Coordinates of C-alpha atoms in Angstrom, one line a residue:
M7 CA 67.3 28.9 -15.8
N8 CA 70.4 27.2 -17.1
L9 CA 70.4 24.3 -19.6
Y10 CA 70.7 21.6 -16.9
E11 CA 67.6 22.9 -15.2
K12 CA 65.6 23.0 -18.5
K13 CA 66.4 19.4 -19.1
I14 CA 65.1 18.4 -15.7
V15 CA 61.8 20.3 -16.3
K16 CA 61.4 18.5 -19.6
N17 CA 61.9 15.1 -18.0
V18 CA 59.3 15.8 -15.3
K19 CA 56.0 14.2 -16.2
I20 CA 53.1 16.5 -15.3
T21 CA 50.0 14.5 -14.2
A22 CA 46.6 16.0 -15.1
F23 CA 44.0 16.6 -12.4
S24 CA 40.7 14.8 -12.7
L25 CA 37.6 15.2 -10.7
R26 CA 34.3 13.4 -11.5
V27 CA 32.1 16.2 -10.1
L28 CA 28.7 14.5 -10.8
S29 CA 29.7 11.2 -9.4
V30 CA 31.3 12.7 -6.3
V31 CA 28.3 14.9 -5.6
H32 CA 25.7 12.1 -6.2
E33 CA 27.6 9.7 -3.9
A34 CA 28.0 12.2 -1.1
R35 CA 24.3 13.2 -1.3
M36 CA 23.0 9.7 -1.2
C37 CA 25.3 8.5 1.6
H38 CA 25.0 11.5 3.9
G39 CA 21.3 12.4 4.3
L40 CA 19.8 13.4 1.0
R41 CA 18.4 9.9 0.4
H42 CA 15.9 10.8 3.1
K43 CA 15.8 14.6 2.4
D44 CA 17.9 15.4 5.5
Y45 CA 19.7 18.6 4.4
Q46 CA 21.1 19.4 7.8
L47 CA 23.0 16.0 8.0
Y48 CA 24.4 16.7 4.5
R49 CA 25.5 20.2 5.5
Q50 CA 27.3 18.9 8.6
Y51 CA 29.1 16.3 6.5
C52 CA 30.3 19.0 4.1
S53 CA 31.6 21.1 7.0
R54 CA 33.6 18.1 8.4
R55 CA 34.9 17.2 4.9
I56 CA 36.1 20.8 4.3
R57 CA 37.8 20.9 7.7
R58 CA 39.7 17.7 7.0
I59 CA 40.9 18.9 3.5
R60 CA 42.1 22.2 4.9
K61 CA 44.0 20.4 7.7
R62 CA 45.5 17.8 5.3
F63 CA 46.9 20.3 2.8
D64 CA 47.7 23.0 5.4
F65 CA 45.2 25.4 3.9
R66 CA 43.6 26.4 7.3
Q67 CA 42.5 30.0 7.7
G68 CA 44.5 30.8 10.8
D69 CA 45.0 29.0 14.1
K70 CA 43.7 31.3 16.8
K71 CA 42.7 34.2 14.8
F72 CA 40.7 33.9 11.5
K73 CA 42.6 34.9 8.4
K74 CA 40.7 34.4 5.2
K75 CA 42.6 32.4 2.6
D76 CA 41.0 32.6 -0.9
M77 CA 41.3 29.8 -3.4
H78 CA 43.0 30.5 -6.7
A79 CA 44.3 28.4 -9.6
D80 CA 48.0 28.5 -8.6
A81 CA 47.1 27.1 -5.1
I82 CA 45.9 23.8 -6.6
K83 CA 48.8 21.5 -6.0
D84 CA 46.7 18.3 -5.7
E85 CA 43.5 17.2 -7.3
K86 CA 42.0 16.6 -3.9
L87 CA 42.0 20.3 -3.4
L88 CA 39.5 20.6 -6.2
E89 CA 36.9 19.2 -3.8
L90 CA 37.3 22.2 -1.5
P91 CA 35.4 24.8 -3.7
L92 CA 32.9 22.1 -4.7
L93 CA 32.1 21.3 -1.0
L94 CA 31.8 25.0 -0.2
S95 CA 29.1 25.4 -2.9
E96 CA 27.4 22.2 -1.7
R97 CA 27.4 23.3 1.9
C98 CA 25.7 26.7 1.1
W99 CA 23.2 25.0 -1.1
A100 CA 22.3 22.4 1.6
Y101 CA 22.0 25.1 4.2
A102 CA 19.7 27.0 1.9
M103 CA 17.5 23.9 1.4
Q104 CA 17.4 23.3 5.1
L105 CA 16.3 26.9 5.7
K106 CA 13.6 26.5 3.0
E107 CA 12.0 23.7 5.0
E108 CA 12.3 25.6 8.3
S109 CA 10.8 28.7 6.8
M110 CA 7.4 27.0 6.6
Q111 CA 7.2 27.3 10.4
D112 CA 9.4 30.5 10.8
P113 CA 9.0 32.9 7.9
R114 CA 11.8 35.1 9.1
K115 CA 14.3 32.4 7.9
K116 CA 13.5 33.3 4.3
Y117 CA 16.0 36.2 4.5
A118 CA 18.9 33.8 5.5
L119 CA 17.7 31.5 2.7
R120 CA 18.2 34.1 0.0
N121 CA 21.7 35.0 1.4
K122 CA 22.8 31.3 1.4
L123 CA 21.5 30.8 -2.2
R124 CA 23.4 33.8 -3.4
K125 CA 26.5 32.6 -1.6
A126 CA 26.2 29.1 -3.2
A127 CA 26.1 30.8 -6.6
T128 CA 29.2 32.8 -5.8
H129 CA 31.1 29.7 -4.8
S130 CA 30.1 27.9 -8.0
V131 CA 31.3 30.7 -10.1
S132 CA 34.6 30.8 -8.2
F133 CA 34.9 27.0 -8.7
E134 CA 34.5 27.4 -12.4
Q135 CA 37.1 30.1 -12.6
I136 CA 39.6 28.1 -10.6
V137 CA 39.2 25.0 -12.9
E138 CA 39.5 27.2 -16.0
G139 CA 42.6 28.9 -14.7
C140 CA 44.3 25.7 -13.7
H141 CA 45.9 24.2 -16.8
R142 CA 46.5 20.8 -15.2
C143 CA 42.8 20.0 -15.1
D144 CA 41.7 17.6 -17.9
A145 CA 38.9 18.4 -20.4
R146 CA 36.3 16.3 -18.8
T147 CA 36.8 17.9 -15.4
Q148 CA 36.4 21.4 -17.0
L149 CA 33.2 20.2 -18.8
E150 CA 31.7 18.8 -15.7
V151 CA 32.5 21.9 -13.7
Q152 CA 30.8 24.1 -16.3
G153 CA 27.7 21.9 -16.2
Y154 CA 27.6 21.9 -12.4
S155 CA 28.1 25.7 -12.2
A156 CA 25.4 26.3 -14.7
W157 CA 23.0 23.9 -12.9
L158 CA 23.6 25.5 -9.5
Q159 CA 23.3 29.1 -10.7
G160 CA 20.1 28.2 -12.5
T161 CA 18.8 26.4 -9.4
V162 CA 19.6 29.5 -7.2
L163 CA 17.9 31.9 -9.7
F164 CA 14.9 29.4 -9.9
E165 CA 14.4 29.5 -6.1
L166 CA 14.9 33.3 -6.0
A167 CA 12.4 33.9 -8.8
E168 CA 9.5 33.4 -6.3
W169 CA 10.5 36.8 -4.9
T170 CA 12.1 38.5 -7.9
Q171 CA 9.6 37.2 -10.5
Q172 CA 12.5 37.0 -13.0
W173 CA 11.6 33.7 -14.6
D174 CA 13.7 34.3 -17.7
A175 CA 17.0 34.4 -15.7
P176 CA 17.3 30.7 -14.9
V177 CA 16.3 29.6 -18.4
A178 CA 19.7 30.6 -19.9
F179 CA 21.7 28.6 -17.2
F180 CA 19.4 25.6 -17.5
T181 CA 19.8 25.6 -21.3
K182 CA 23.6 25.6 -20.8
A183 CA 23.5 22.8 -18.3
I184 CA 21.3 20.7 -20.5
A185 CA 23.7 21.2 -23.5
V186 CA 26.8 20.3 -21.4
Y187 CA 25.3 17.2 -19.7
S188 CA 23.8 16.0 -23.0
K189 CA 27.2 16.1 -24.6
L190 CA 28.8 14.5 -21.5
S191 CA 26.4 11.6 -21.4
E192 CA 27.8 10.3 -24.7
A193 CA 31.3 9.7 -23.1
V194 CA 30.5 8.1 -19.7
N195 CA 29.7 4.7 -18.4
E196 CA 26.2 3.3 -17.9
E197 CA 26.0 4.2 -14.1
E198 CA 27.0 7.9 -14.7
A199 CA 24.6 8.0 -17.7
S200 CA 21.7 7.1 -15.5
I201 CA 22.6 9.9 -13.1
I202 CA 22.8 12.4 -15.9
S203 CA 19.5 11.2 -17.3
G204 CA 17.8 11.9 -14.0
L205 CA 19.3 15.3 -13.8
L206 CA 18.3 16.2 -17.3
S207 CA 14.7 15.2 -16.7
E208 CA 14.6 17.5 -13.6
L209 CA 16.1 20.4 -15.6
E210 CA 13.5 20.0 -18.3
V211 CA 10.7 20.1 -15.8
Q212 CA 12.1 23.3 -14.2
M213 CA 12.5 24.9 -17.6
R214 CA 8.9 24.2 -18.4
Y215 CA 7.8 25.7 -15.1
C216 CA 9.8 28.9 -16.0
R217 CA 8.2 29.0 -19.4
H218 CA 4.8 28.5 -17.9
H219 CA 5.3 31.7 -15.9
L220 CA 6.6 33.4 -19.0
G221 CA 3.2 32.7 -20.8
D222 CA 4.0 29.5 -22.7
Q223 CA 0.7 27.5 -22.9
A224 CA 2.4 24.4 -24.3
A225 CA 4.6 24.3 -21.2
T226 CA 1.6 24.7 -18.9
I227 CA -0.3 21.8 -20.6
S228 CA 2.8 19.5 -20.4
L229 CA 3.2 20.4 -16.7
L230 CA -0.4 19.6 -15.9
A231 CA 0.2 16.1 -17.3
M232 CA 3.2 15.5 -15.0
T233 CA 1.1 15.0 -11.8
N234 CA 3.5 12.4 -10.5
N235 CA 6.8 14.3 -11.0
T236 CA 8.6 15.3 -7.8
A237 CA 11.2 17.6 -9.4
L238 CA 9.2 20.8 -8.5
G239 CA 7.9 19.6 -5.2
E240 CA 4.9 21.5 -3.9
K241 CA 5.2 24.0 -6.8
L242 CA 3.6 21.6 -9.2
N243 CA 0.7 20.8 -6.8
V244 CA 0.1 24.6 -6.5
L245 CA 0.1 24.9 -10.2
V246 CA -2.4 22.1 -10.7
S247 CA -4.7 23.6 -8.0
L248 CA -4.6 27.0 -9.6
A249 CA -5.3 25.6 -13.1
R250 CA -8.3 23.6 -11.8
E251 CA -9.6 26.6 -9.9
K252 CA -9.4 28.6 -13.1
Q253 CA -11.3 25.9 -15.0
A254 CA -13.8 25.4 -12.2
S255 CA -14.8 29.1 -12.3
T256 CA -16.0 28.6 -15.9
L257 CA -17.7 25.2 -15.3
S258 CA -21.3 25.8 -14.4
E259 CA -23.0 22.7 -15.8
V260 CA -22.3 19.2 -16.9
T261 CA -23.9 17.0 -19.5
W262 CA -24.4 13.2 -19.1
K263 CA -26.8 10.8 -20.7
N264 CA -28.3 13.6 -22.8
R265 CA -29.2 15.6 -19.7
T266 CA -27.6 18.9 -18.7
M267 CA -27.3 19.5 -14.9
A268 CA -26.2 22.6 -13.1
V269 CA -23.2 22.4 -10.8
K270 CA -23.3 24.9 -7.9
H271 CA -20.5 23.8 -5.5
E272 CA -16.9 24.6 -6.3
K273 CA -15.7 21.3 -4.8
V274 CA -18.0 19.4 -7.1
R275 CA -16.5 21.3 -10.1
M276 CA -13.0 20.6 -9.0
F277 CA -13.7 16.9 -8.7
L278 CA -15.3 16.8 -12.2
I279 CA -12.3 18.5 -13.7
A280 CA -9.9 16.1 -11.9
E281 CA -11.9 13.1 -13.0
G282 CA -12.0 14.4 -16.5
E283 CA -8.2 14.8 -16.6
S284 CA -7.8 11.2 -15.2
S285 CA -10.1 9.6 -17.7
S286 CA -8.6 11.6 -20.6
G287 CA -5.2 9.8 -20.2
G288 CA -3.6 11.4 -17.1
G289 CA -4.1 8.3 -15.0
K290 CA -3.6 5.7 -17.8
S291 CA 0.0 6.7 -18.3
R292 CA 0.8 5.7 -14.8
G293 CA 1.5 2.2 -13.5
G294 CA 1.7 0.2 -10.4
Q295 CA 1.0 1.8 -7.0
D296 CA 0.9 5.4 -8.4
R297 CA -2.3 4.6 -10.3
V298 CA -4.0 3.1 -7.3
D299 CA -3.0 6.1 -5.2
Q300 CA -4.5 8.5 -7.8
Y301 CA -7.8 6.6 -7.7
D302 CA -7.8 6.8 -3.9
R303 CA -7.4 10.6 -4.1
L304 CA -10.2 10.9 -6.6
L305 CA -12.5 8.7 -4.5
M306 CA -11.9 10.9 -1.5
E307 CA -12.8 14.0 -3.5
C308 CA -15.8 12.2 -5.0
K309 CA -17.0 11.3 -1.5
D310 CA -16.9 15.0 -0.5
A311 CA -18.8 16.0 -3.6
I312 CA -21.5 13.5 -3.1
A313 CA -22.0 14.7 0.5
L314 CA -22.5 18.3 -0.7
V315 CA -25.1 17.3 -3.3
R316 CA -26.9 15.0 -0.8
D317 CA -27.1 17.9 1.7
D318 CA -28.9 20.0 -0.9
L319 CA -31.3 17.2 -1.8
N320 CA -32.3 16.5 1.8
T321 CA -34.8 19.4 1.5
D322 CA -36.4 17.9 -1.6
P323 CA -39.3 15.7 -0.5
S324 CA -39.2 13.6 -3.7
F325 CA -35.6 12.6 -3.2
K326 CA -36.0 9.9 -0.5
S327 CA -39.2 8.5 -2.0
R328 CA -37.5 8.2 -5.5
Q329 CA -34.5 6.5 -3.9
Q330 CA -36.7 3.8 -2.5
T331 CA -38.5 3.0 -5.7
S332 CA -37.2 1.9 -9.1
S333 CA -39.5 4.0 -11.3
G334 CA -40.5 7.6 -11.7
A335 CA -39.2 11.0 -12.7
V336 CA -35.8 12.1 -11.5
S337 CA -35.1 15.8 -11.0
S338 CA -32.0 17.6 -12.3
G339 CA -30.3 17.7 -8.9
H340 CA -31.1 14.1 -8.2
F341 CA -29.7 13.1 -11.6
L342 CA -26.4 14.9 -10.7
Y343 CA -26.3 12.9 -7.5
T344 CA -26.8 9.8 -9.6
Y345 CA -24.0 10.9 -11.9
L346 CA -21.6 11.3 -8.9
C347 CA -22.5 7.9 -7.5
Y348 CA -21.9 6.4 -11.0
L349 CA -18.5 8.0 -11.0
R350 CA -17.7 6.7 -7.5
L351 CA -18.6 3.2 -8.6
S352 CA -16.6 3.5 -11.8
L353 CA -13.5 4.8 -10.0
T354 CA -13.9 2.0 -7.4
L355 CA -14.0 -0.5 -10.3
Q356 CA -11.0 1.0 -12.0
R357 CA -9.1 1.0 -8.7
N358 CA -9.9 -2.7 -8.0
L359 CA -8.8 -3.6 -11.6
A360 CA -5.5 -1.7 -11.1
M361 CA -4.9 -3.6 -7.9
T362 CA -5.8 -6.8 -9.7
S363 CA -3.2 -6.2 -12.4
N364 CA -0.6 -5.4 -9.7
Y365 CA -1.4 -8.6 -7.7
T366 CA -1.3 -10.8 -10.8
A367 CA 2.0 -9.3 -11.8
I368 CA 3.5 -9.9 -8.4
I369 CA 2.2 -13.5 -8.1
S370 CA 3.5 -14.3 -11.6
G371 CA 6.9 -12.8 -10.7
A372 CA 6.9 -10.1 -13.3
M373 CA 6.9 -7.4 -10.6
Q374 CA 8.4 -7.2 -7.1
P375 CA 6.0 -6.3 -4.1
P376 CA 6.5 -3.0 -2.4
K377 CA 8.8 -2.9 0.6
G378 CA 7.0 -3.6 3.8
S379 CA 4.0 -5.2 2.2
K380 CA 3.0 -8.8 2.3
M381 CA 2.9 -11.1 -0.7
P382 CA -0.6 -11.2 -2.3
R383 CA -2.4 -14.5 -2.8
E384 CA -4.9 -15.8 -5.3
Q385 CA -7.6 -15.3 -2.7
D386 CA -6.9 -11.6 -2.8
V387 CA -7.4 -11.5 -6.5
V388 CA -10.7 -13.4 -6.2
R389 CA -11.9 -10.9 -3.6
L390 CA -11.1 -8.0 -5.9
Y391 CA -13.2 -9.6 -8.7
D392 CA -16.0 -10.0 -6.2
L393 CA -15.9 -6.3 -5.5
C394 CA -15.9 -5.5 -9.2
I395 CA -19.0 -7.5 -9.7
Q396 CA -20.6 -5.8 -6.7
S397 CA -19.8 -2.4 -8.2
L398 CA -21.5 -3.3 -11.5
T399 CA -24.5 -4.6 -9.7
E400 CA -24.9 -1.4 -7.7
T401 CA -24.6 0.7 -10.8
R402 CA -27.8 -0.9 -12.2
L403 CA -29.8 0.2 -9.1
L404 CA -29.0 3.9 -9.4
S405 CA -32.0 6.2 -9.7
G406 CA -32.6 7.1 -13.4
L407 CA -30.6 4.3 -14.8
E408 CA -33.0 1.4 -14.3
D409 CA -34.2 1.6 -18.0
D410 CA -30.8 2.2 -19.6
L411 CA -30.6 -0.8 -21.9
E412 CA -27.1 0.0 -23.2
L413 CA -25.7 0.3 -19.7
K414 CA -27.3 -2.9 -18.7
Q415 CA -25.8 -4.8 -21.7
E416 CA -22.3 -3.4 -21.0
N417 CA -22.6 -4.3 -17.3
D418 CA -23.8 -7.9 -18.1
A419 CA -20.9 -8.4 -20.4
K420 CA -18.5 -7.1 -17.8
V421 CA -20.0 -9.3 -15.1
T422 CA -19.6 -12.4 -17.3
F423 CA -16.0 -11.5 -18.0
F424 CA -15.3 -11.0 -14.2
K425 CA -17.0 -14.3 -13.4
A426 CA -14.8 -16.1 -15.8
M427 CA -11.6 -14.6 -14.5
R428 CA -12.8 -15.1 -10.9
C429 CA -13.4 -18.8 -11.6
F430 CA -9.9 -19.1 -13.1
H431 CA -8.2 -17.6 -10.1
V432 CA -10.3 -19.8 -7.7
G433 CA -9.0 -22.8 -9.6
E434 CA -5.4 -21.4 -9.2
S435 CA -5.9 -21.0 -5.5
Y436 CA -6.9 -24.7 -5.2
A437 CA -4.0 -25.7 -7.4
K438 CA -1.6 -23.8 -5.0
Q439 CA -3.1 -25.9 -2.2
E440 CA -2.5 -29.1 -4.2
K441 CA -6.2 -29.9 -4.4
W442 CA -6.0 -31.0 -8.0
A443 CA -9.5 -32.6 -8.3
E444 CA -11.2 -29.4 -7.3
A445 CA -8.9 -27.4 -9.5
L446 CA -9.6 -29.6 -12.5
V447 CA -13.4 -29.1 -12.0
L448 CA -12.9 -25.3 -11.8
Y449 CA -10.7 -25.2 -14.9
D450 CA -13.5 -26.9 -16.8
R451 CA -16.0 -24.4 -15.5
T452 CA -13.6 -21.6 -16.4
A453 CA -13.5 -22.8 -20.0
E454 CA -17.3 -22.8 -20.2
R455 CA -17.5 -19.3 -18.8
I456 CA -14.8 -18.1 -21.3
T457 CA -16.8 -19.5 -24.2
E458 CA -19.9 -17.8 -22.8
A459 CA -18.2 -14.4 -22.5
K460 CA -16.6 -14.5 -26.0
A461 CA -20.1 -15.0 -27.5
I462 CA -21.2 -11.6 -26.1
P463 CA -20.9 -8.9 -28.8
E464 CA -20.8 -6.0 -26.2
L465 CA -17.5 -7.3 -24.7
Q466 CA -14.6 -4.9 -25.0
E467 CA -11.5 -5.8 -27.0
S468 CA -9.2 -5.5 -24.0
D469 CA -11.4 -8.0 -22.1
R470 CA -11.3 -10.4 -25.1
A471 CA -7.5 -10.2 -25.1
S472 CA -7.5 -11.1 -21.3
L473 CA -9.8 -14.0 -21.9
A474 CA -7.6 -15.3 -24.8
S475 CA -4.5 -15.1 -22.5
A476 CA -6.4 -17.0 -19.8
S477 CA -7.6 -19.6 -22.2
D478 CA -4.0 -20.2 -23.4
K479 CA -2.8 -20.7 -19.8
L480 CA -5.8 -22.9 -19.1
I481 CA -4.7 -25.6 -21.5
S482 CA -1.4 -26.2 -19.8
L483 CA -3.0 -25.9 -16.3
T484 CA -5.7 -28.4 -17.1
C485 CA -3.1 -30.9 -18.3
T486 CA -1.1 -30.4 -15.2
A487 CA -4.1 -30.9 -12.9
K488 CA -5.1 -34.1 -14.8
A489 CA -1.6 -35.5 -14.5
E490 CA -1.5 -34.7 -10.7
V491 CA -4.9 -36.4 -10.2
L492 CA -3.9 -39.6 -12.1
L493 CA -0.5 -39.6 -10.2
S494 CA -2.3 -39.4 -6.8
L495 CA -4.6 -42.3 -7.8
S496 CA -1.8 -44.5 -8.9
S497 CA 0.4 -43.8 -5.9
T498 CA -2.3 -45.0 -3.4
P499 CA -2.9 -48.7 -3.9
Q500 CA -6.4 -49.9 -3.2
Q501 CA -6.7 -52.6 -0.6
V502 CA -9.6 -54.9 -0.9
T503 CA -11.5 -55.5 2.3
P504 CA -11.9 -59.3 3.1
T505 CA -15.4 -60.6 2.8
H506 CA -15.7 -61.9 6.3
L507 CA -14.6 -58.4 7.6
A508 CA -16.7 -56.3 5.3
K509 CA -19.8 -56.4 7.6
K510 CA -18.0 -56.4 11.0
P511 CA -18.0 -53.1 12.9
L512 CA -14.7 -51.7 14.0
S513 CA -15.3 -52.5 17.7
E514 CA -15.4 -56.3 16.9
R515 CA -12.1 -56.4 14.9
L516 CA -9.7 -54.1 16.8
D517 CA -7.0 -56.7 16.6
E518 CA -7.0 -56.8 12.8
Y519 CA -5.9 -53.8 10.6
V520 CA -8.0 -53.5 7.5
E521 CA -8.5 -50.3 5.4
D522 CA -12.3 -50.0 5.4
Q523 CA -13.6 -47.2 3.1
C524 CA -16.8 -47.2 5.1
L525 CA -14.9 -45.5 8.0
L526 CA -14.2 -42.5 5.8
N527 CA -17.9 -41.9 5.4
H528 CA -18.8 -39.2 7.9
T529 CA -22.5 -39.8 7.5
N530 CA -22.7 -43.5 8.4
P531 CA -19.4 -44.9 9.6
R532 CA -19.4 -48.6 10.7
V533 CA -17.8 -48.3 14.2
L534 CA -20.3 -49.9 16.6
T535 CA -23.4 -52.1 16.2
M536 CA -26.4 -49.9 16.7
P537 CA -28.5 -50.5 18.6
P538 CA -26.4 -52.7 20.9
A539 CA -27.7 -56.2 21.8
A540 CA -29.7 -56.6 25.0
S541 CA -27.9 -58.4 27.9
P542 CA -29.2 -59.3 31.4
V543 CA -28.2 -56.9 34.1
P544 CA -28.5 -57.8 37.9
C545 CA -30.9 -55.6 39.7
K546 CA -29.9 -53.6 42.8
P547 CA -31.2 -55.2 46.0
L548 CA -34.0 -53.2 47.7
F549 CA -33.9 -52.6 51.5
F550 CA -35.5 -49.5 52.9
D551 CA -35.6 -48.6 56.6
L552 CA -39.0 -47.0 56.0
A553 CA -40.6 -50.4 55.4
L554 CA -40.8 -50.8 59.2
N555 CA -43.3 -48.0 59.4
H556 CA -45.7 -50.2 57.5
I557 CA -45.4 -53.3 59.7
G558 CA -48.3 -53.9 62.1
F559 CA -47.4 -55.1 65.6
P560 CA -49.8 -56.9 68.1
S561 CA -51.4 -54.9 70.9
L562 CA -49.9 -55.3 74.4
D563 CA -52.4 -53.3 76.4
H564 CA -53.6 -56.3 78.3
K565 CA -50.2 -56.7 79.8
L566 CA -49.9 -53.2 81.1
P567 CA -50.7 -52.7 84.9
V568 CA -53.8 -50.9 86.1
K569 CA -53.4 -47.4 87.6
G570 CA -55.1 -48.2 90.9
A571 CA -53.0 -51.3 91.4
E572 CA -49.8 -49.3 90.8
A573 CA -50.5 -47.0 93.8
A574 CA -51.3 -50.0 96.1
S575 CA -48.5 -52.3 95.0
P576 CA -45.1 -51.5 96.8
A577 CA -43.3 -53.6 94.3
S578 CA -44.2 -51.1 91.6
A579 CA -43.1 -48.1 93.7
G580 CA -39.6 -48.1 92.2
E581 CA -40.9 -48.6 88.7
A582 CA -43.3 -45.6 89.2
N583 CA -40.3 -43.3 89.6
K584 CA -39.0 -44.3 86.2
P585 CA -40.0 -42.2 83.2
D586 CA -42.3 -43.7 80.6
Q587 CA -40.4 -45.6 78.0
P588 CA -41.8 -45.5 74.4
G589 CA -42.5 -48.9 73.1
G590 CA -41.5 -50.6 69.8
L591 CA -38.9 -49.8 67.2
S592 CA -40.4 -46.4 66.4
G593 CA -39.8 -45.3 70.0
L594 CA -36.2 -46.4 69.7
V595 CA -35.7 -44.4 66.6
K596 CA -37.3 -41.4 68.1
G597 CA -35.2 -41.5 71.1
L598 CA -32.0 -42.0 69.1
W599 CA -32.2 -38.8 67.1
G600 CA -34.4 -36.8 69.5
W601 CA -37.5 -37.1 67.3
G602 CA -40.8 -36.9 69.2
S603 CA -39.2 -36.0 72.6
K604 CA -41.0 -33.6 74.8
K605 CA -39.1 -30.5 75.6

C-alpha cells in the first residue's frame, strides 16, 4: 500500500455497528404471536425475516442446490446482518417451545424438542463469537449479545434438566445473564429498563427452582410463596402440589377451639394446608382479581372436603338430629364438619370483602375495571355487604358454636360495622340517582351507625380505620345533599291555589289551570265529586208482544153454525170444503211461524 492509499484509509470514517438485541427481540415477540403464546406464528415470522435478509444482502445458500454458507465476523458488512444469527437462534427456540406444547398430546415430539433446544444454544454461541470477532460492533451491542447468549443457553439447559437432572448447569449461565443485565439496566432508558426488570425477575425465579432441586430449602420456601408467578408455568403448580402432598402425609389431626379432630381424607388435609398457607400471608400479598380467584379456588376445594366429611357422617344417627337442634353434645367428626363449614363461610366473607374493595376502588376511579367486564355500581357493593352479614349470621347457627360467647361478640361487632358501611353505600346510590332527600336521611342514619360501631370494644382496628374514612367522607357528602335539597326547593316556586278553586274537583275546572297539590296525593286525589249527584233519567218504554197472551176475548160460540144445519144447507157446501181456520190473534201467530200446526 503506497502513501496515497494510506491517506485515503485514514480519511475514511468507520461507522460502528449497533444492535439493540433486547428491544428487537421483545418487539418481534410481542408483535408476531408471543403476546398470545403462539410460538408457531413467531417461528414463521423468523423464517420470513431470515429469507428477506439473505436475499437483500446476497447471502443466500445456493439457488437450485443448497450450499451452506456459514456466518463469520468478516462477512458482517452491514449492521442489519447482525440480525441473521439472532433470528436463527430465535427460530430454533420458538420451534422448541412449539414442540413442547405439542408434546403434551404426542410424546414422540420430545426428541425433536431436545434437538431444537440444542440447536438454539449452538446458534447463540455462534452469534456471540461473531460479535466478539467483529471489531466494528460497539460495546453495548457486545454486552447485550453476551447477556442474550447466557440467557438462551441457561434456558436451554433449564428445559433439558427435566431429562438430564443436571440442575447445576443452568445456574452459571443464569448468574452471568443476571450480572450482565443488571449492569446494562443502569445505562438504558425507562422503556428498556422495564423490559430488563421483567427478564431479571423471571431469571431469579428459574434460579430458585434450580436451587430447589439442588436441596436449597430457602429457595423452596420462596417458591411456594410465589403462587401467582407465571415464569415457571406448570412447573410451579407441580412443585406446590408435591409440597402439599408431602405435608399432607404428616397431617393426621387438626386442633380448633381447644378440640383435636382426626383428619382421614387426603383431600381434606390438602385443603387445610392450602387454607393455612393463604391465611398465613400468601393471599394477603395479592391484590385485585388475583386474590378473588384464589378464594374461589379455595372455596371449590372446601366444598369437596365438606362433601367427603358429610358422607362419613351420614351413617352417624346423631348427626342429623344434632343438626336440627341448637343444643347437645357434638362428636369429633361432627365438629370437624362444623370447622370446615366455618372455614367455608370465612372464605366466602373474605372473598366478598375483596370484591367490595375492588368495586369501591373502581367506582372511585382509583382502579380500572378489567377488560370485558361491566362497570360496578353502588347497588353491587350493597349486595356484597348483605352477603357478608348473611355469612356471619350463618356462622352463629353452626353446631357446637351456639354457646361461643367470644365468637358471638366478634360477629356482632362485624355485623354492626357492615350495616354502617351498607347504609353509607345505599345513601351513595340514592345520591347517584339525584334523590337528595333520601340520601340525606341515609347519611344521617349512617352517622348514627358509625357512632354505634365505634363504641363496640371488640371492633378491629382495620374496621375502625374504614369507619373513620367513611365518617370523613360523610361530612362533605351531607353538606352536598343539604345544598341540593335547598336548591331544589328554591328553584320550584310554590303557587298558591285560589280560595274559590280550592274545593272544586278537577272535572269542574278543566278550563282553568291551577297547580293543586291535592292531585299529587295518590290516596285521595280531588278529581271527581264522589258520589255523583242524582239526576232524572227517562225510563225505557215497555211494550211486550207476550202481553196479548193475557188478554181475555169474548166467546163467539153462539155465532158458529150447528153441525146438522151444515149438512142440510147448500149455501154452506162450499164453506164445508174449506179447512178449519184458527180464530183470534193466537191462531194468526201460530200459522205465521208454523206453531201449533198439525203435521
